[in-house]
PDB file of C-alpha atoms in Angstrom:
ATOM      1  CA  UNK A   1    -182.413  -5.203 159.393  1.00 46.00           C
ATOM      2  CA  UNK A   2    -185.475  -5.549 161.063  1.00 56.00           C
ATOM      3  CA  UNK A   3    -188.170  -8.157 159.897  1.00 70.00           C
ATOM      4  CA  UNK A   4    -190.944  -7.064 157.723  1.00 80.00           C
ATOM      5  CA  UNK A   5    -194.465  -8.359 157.272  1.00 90.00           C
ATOM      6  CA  UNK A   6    -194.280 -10.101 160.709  1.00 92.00           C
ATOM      7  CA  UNK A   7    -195.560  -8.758 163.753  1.00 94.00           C
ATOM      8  CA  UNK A   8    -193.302  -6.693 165.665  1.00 94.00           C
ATOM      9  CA  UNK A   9    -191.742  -5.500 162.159  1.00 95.00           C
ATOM     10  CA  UNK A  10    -192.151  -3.048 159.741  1.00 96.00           C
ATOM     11  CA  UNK A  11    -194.530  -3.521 156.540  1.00 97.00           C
ATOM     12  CA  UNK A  12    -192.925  -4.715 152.918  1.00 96.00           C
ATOM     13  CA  UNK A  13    -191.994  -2.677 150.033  1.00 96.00           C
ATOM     14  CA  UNK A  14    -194.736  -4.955 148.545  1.00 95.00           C
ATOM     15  CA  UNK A  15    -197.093  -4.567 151.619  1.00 96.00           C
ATOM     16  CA  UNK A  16    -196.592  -0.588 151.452  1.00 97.00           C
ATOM     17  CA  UNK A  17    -197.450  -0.499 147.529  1.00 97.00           C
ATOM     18  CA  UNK A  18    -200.472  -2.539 148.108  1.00 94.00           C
ATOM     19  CA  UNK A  19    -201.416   0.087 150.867  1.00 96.00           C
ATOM     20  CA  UNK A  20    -201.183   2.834 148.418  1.00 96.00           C
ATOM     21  CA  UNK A  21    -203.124   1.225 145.729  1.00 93.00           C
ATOM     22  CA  UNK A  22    -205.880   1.002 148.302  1.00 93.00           C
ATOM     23  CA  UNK A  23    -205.340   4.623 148.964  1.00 94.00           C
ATOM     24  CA  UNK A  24    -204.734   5.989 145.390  1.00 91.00           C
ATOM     25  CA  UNK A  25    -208.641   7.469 145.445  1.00 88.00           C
ATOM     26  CA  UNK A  26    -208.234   9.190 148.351  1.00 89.00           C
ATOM     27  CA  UNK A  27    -207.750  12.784 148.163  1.00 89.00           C
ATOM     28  CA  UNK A  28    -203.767  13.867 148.133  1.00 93.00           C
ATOM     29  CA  UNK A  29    -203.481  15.055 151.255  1.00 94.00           C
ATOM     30  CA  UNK A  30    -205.774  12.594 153.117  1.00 93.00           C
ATOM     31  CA  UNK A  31    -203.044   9.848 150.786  1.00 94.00           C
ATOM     32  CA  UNK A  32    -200.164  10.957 151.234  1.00 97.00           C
ATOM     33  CA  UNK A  33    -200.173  11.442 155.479  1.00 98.00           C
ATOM     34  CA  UNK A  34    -201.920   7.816 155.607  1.00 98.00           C
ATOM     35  CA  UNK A  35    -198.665   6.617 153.623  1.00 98.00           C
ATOM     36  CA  UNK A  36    -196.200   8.250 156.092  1.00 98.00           C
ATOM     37  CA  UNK A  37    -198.152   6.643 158.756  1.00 98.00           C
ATOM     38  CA  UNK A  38    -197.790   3.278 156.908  1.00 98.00           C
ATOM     39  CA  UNK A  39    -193.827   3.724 156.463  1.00 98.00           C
ATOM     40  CA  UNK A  40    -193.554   4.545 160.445  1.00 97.00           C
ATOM     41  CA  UNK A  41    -195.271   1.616 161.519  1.00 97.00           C
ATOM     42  CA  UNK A  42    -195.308  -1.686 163.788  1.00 97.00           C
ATOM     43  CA  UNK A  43    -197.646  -4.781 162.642  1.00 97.00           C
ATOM     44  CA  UNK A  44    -199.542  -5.579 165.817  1.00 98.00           C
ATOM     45  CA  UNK A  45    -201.379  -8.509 163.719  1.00 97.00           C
ATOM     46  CA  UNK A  46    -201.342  -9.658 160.133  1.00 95.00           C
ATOM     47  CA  UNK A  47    -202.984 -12.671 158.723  1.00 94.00           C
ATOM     48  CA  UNK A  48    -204.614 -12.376 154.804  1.00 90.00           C
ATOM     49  CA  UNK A  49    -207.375 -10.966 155.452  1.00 92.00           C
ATOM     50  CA  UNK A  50    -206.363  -8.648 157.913  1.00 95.00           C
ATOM     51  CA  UNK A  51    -203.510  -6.223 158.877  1.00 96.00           C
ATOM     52  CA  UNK A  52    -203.441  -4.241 162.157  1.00 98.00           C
ATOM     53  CA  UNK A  53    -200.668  -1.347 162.911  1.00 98.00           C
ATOM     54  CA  UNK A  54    -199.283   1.070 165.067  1.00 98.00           C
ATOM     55  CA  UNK A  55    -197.794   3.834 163.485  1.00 96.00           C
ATOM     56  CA  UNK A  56    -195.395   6.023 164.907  1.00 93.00           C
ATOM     57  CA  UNK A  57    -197.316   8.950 167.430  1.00 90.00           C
ATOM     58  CA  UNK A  58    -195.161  12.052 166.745  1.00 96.00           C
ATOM     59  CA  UNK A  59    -196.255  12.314 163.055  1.00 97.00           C
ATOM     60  CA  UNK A  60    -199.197  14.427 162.262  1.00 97.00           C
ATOM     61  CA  UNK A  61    -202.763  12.802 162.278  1.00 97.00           C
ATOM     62  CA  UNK A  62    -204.862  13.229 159.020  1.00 96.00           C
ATOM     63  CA  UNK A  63    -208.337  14.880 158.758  1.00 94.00           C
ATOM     64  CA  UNK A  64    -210.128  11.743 158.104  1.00 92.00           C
ATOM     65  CA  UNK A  65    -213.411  10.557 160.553  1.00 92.00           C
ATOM     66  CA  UNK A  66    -212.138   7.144 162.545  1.00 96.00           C
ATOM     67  CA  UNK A  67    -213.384   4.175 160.730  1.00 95.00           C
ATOM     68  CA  UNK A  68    -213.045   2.530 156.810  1.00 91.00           C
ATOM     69  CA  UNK A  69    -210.606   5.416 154.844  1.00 88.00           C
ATOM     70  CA  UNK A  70    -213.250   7.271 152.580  1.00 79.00           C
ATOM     71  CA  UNK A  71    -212.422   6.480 149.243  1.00 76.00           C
ATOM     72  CA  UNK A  72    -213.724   8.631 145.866  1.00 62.00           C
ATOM     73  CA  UNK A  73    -215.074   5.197 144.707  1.00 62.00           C
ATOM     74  CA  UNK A  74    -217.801   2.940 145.934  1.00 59.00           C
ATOM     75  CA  UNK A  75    -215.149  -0.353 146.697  1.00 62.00           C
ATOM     76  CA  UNK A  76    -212.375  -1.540 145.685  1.00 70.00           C
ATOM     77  CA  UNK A  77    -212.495  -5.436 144.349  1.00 68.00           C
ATOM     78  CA  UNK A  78    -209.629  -7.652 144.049  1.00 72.00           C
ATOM     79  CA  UNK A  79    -209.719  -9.186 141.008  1.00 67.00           C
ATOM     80  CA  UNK A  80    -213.544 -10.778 140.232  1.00 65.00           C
ATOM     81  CA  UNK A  81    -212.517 -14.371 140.889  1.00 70.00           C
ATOM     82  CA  UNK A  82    -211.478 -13.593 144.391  1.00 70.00           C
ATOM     83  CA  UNK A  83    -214.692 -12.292 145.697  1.00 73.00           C
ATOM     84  CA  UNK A  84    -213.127 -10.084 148.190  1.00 80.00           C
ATOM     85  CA  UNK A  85    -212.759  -6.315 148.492  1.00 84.00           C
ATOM     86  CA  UNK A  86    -210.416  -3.930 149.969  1.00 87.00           C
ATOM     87  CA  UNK A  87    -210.444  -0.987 152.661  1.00 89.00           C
ATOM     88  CA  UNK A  88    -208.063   0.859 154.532  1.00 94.00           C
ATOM     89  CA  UNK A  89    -209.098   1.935 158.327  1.00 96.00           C
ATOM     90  CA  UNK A  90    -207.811   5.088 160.192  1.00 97.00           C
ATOM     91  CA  UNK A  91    -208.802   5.662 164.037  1.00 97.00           C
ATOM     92  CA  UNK A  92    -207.724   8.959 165.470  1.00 96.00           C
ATOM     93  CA  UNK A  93    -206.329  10.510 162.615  1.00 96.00           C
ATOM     94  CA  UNK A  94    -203.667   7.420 161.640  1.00 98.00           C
ATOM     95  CA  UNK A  95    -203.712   4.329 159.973  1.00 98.00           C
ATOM     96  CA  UNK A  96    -204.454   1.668 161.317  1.00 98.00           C
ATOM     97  CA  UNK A  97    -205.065  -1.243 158.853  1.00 97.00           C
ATOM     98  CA  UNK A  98    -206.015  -2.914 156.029  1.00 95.00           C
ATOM     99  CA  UNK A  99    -209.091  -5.424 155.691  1.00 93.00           C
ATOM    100  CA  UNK A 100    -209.878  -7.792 153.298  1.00 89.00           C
ATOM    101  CA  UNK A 101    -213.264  -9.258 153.435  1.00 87.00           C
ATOM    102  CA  UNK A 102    -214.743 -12.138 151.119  1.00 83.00           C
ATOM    103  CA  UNK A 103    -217.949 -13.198 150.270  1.00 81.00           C
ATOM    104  CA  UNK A 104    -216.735 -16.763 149.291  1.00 80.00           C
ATOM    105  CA  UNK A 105    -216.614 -19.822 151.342  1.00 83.00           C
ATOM    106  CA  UNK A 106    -213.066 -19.904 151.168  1.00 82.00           C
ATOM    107  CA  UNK A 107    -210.874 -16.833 152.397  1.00 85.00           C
ATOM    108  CA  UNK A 108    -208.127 -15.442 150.211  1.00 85.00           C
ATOM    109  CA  UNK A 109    -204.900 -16.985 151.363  1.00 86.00           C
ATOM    110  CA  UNK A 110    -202.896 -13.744 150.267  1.00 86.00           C
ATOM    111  CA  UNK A 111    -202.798 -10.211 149.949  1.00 89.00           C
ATOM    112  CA  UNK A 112    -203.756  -8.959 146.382  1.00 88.00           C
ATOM    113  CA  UNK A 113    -201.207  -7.587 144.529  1.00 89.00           C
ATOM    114  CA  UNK A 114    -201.442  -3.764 143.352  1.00 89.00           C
ATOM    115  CA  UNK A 115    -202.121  -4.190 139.837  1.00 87.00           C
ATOM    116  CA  UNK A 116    -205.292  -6.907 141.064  1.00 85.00           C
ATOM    117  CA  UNK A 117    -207.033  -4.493 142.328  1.00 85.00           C
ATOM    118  CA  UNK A 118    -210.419  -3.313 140.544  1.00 82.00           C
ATOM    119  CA  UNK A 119    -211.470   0.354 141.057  1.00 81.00           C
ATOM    120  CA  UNK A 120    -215.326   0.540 141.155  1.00 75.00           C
ATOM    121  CA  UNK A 121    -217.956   2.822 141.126  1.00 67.00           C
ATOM    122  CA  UNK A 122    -221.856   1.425 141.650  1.00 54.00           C
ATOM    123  CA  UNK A 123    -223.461   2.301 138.165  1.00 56.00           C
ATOM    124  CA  UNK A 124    -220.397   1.523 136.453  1.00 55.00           C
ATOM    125  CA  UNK A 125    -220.734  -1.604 133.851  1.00 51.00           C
ATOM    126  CA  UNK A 126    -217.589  -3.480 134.060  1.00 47.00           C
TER     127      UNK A 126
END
């Protein structure tokens, strides 16, 4: 079996849930071809903050612009005492990534888990 969460290998059960947590506002069809790029793919760097892959070529691309994945909310926040959001990236129609910026001194050590994540809109009072 190959290794996962390393580079060279594949991504995690846990690493692919946490990918489609990020992408659960996306639209279906936009989610769902981002996740089959996610399953296909090779880590070309992973630290945790970031996460760089290369998915497999011969599956389709998505119709989604190159840059952060467009999300239906305005960011997604790991859970408040983490300071740090989440964002998914996509360059030529595939996915490319996860980021996971901070705005603390200290960056997170780990990847959030699914359920850590906080859906947010701007306006929104929690």
């Amino acid at each position: 079996m190959a290794d996962l969460d390393v580079v060279g290998g594949r991504l995690s059960p846990a690493m692919l849930e946490l990918v489609e947590a990020v992408l659960k506002p996306c639209s279906p069809s936009v989610r769902e071809g981002l996740m089959r790029h996610a399953e296909s793919a090779l880590i070309v760097e992973i630290s945790p903050t970031w996460l760089d892959v290369r998915p497999a070529k011969d599956l389709p691309k998505v119709e989604c612009p190159s840059g952060r994945v467009p999300v239906e909310v305005d960011f997604i926040l790991v859970a408040p005492d983490w300071n740090s959001d989440v964002f998914a990236w996509v360059e030529n129609g595939y996915f490319t990534g996860l980021e996971q910026p901070w705005t603390s001194d200290e960056p997170p050590s780990r990847w959030p888990k699914p359920h850590e994540l906080v859906y947010h809109n701007i306006g929104d009072d929690n």
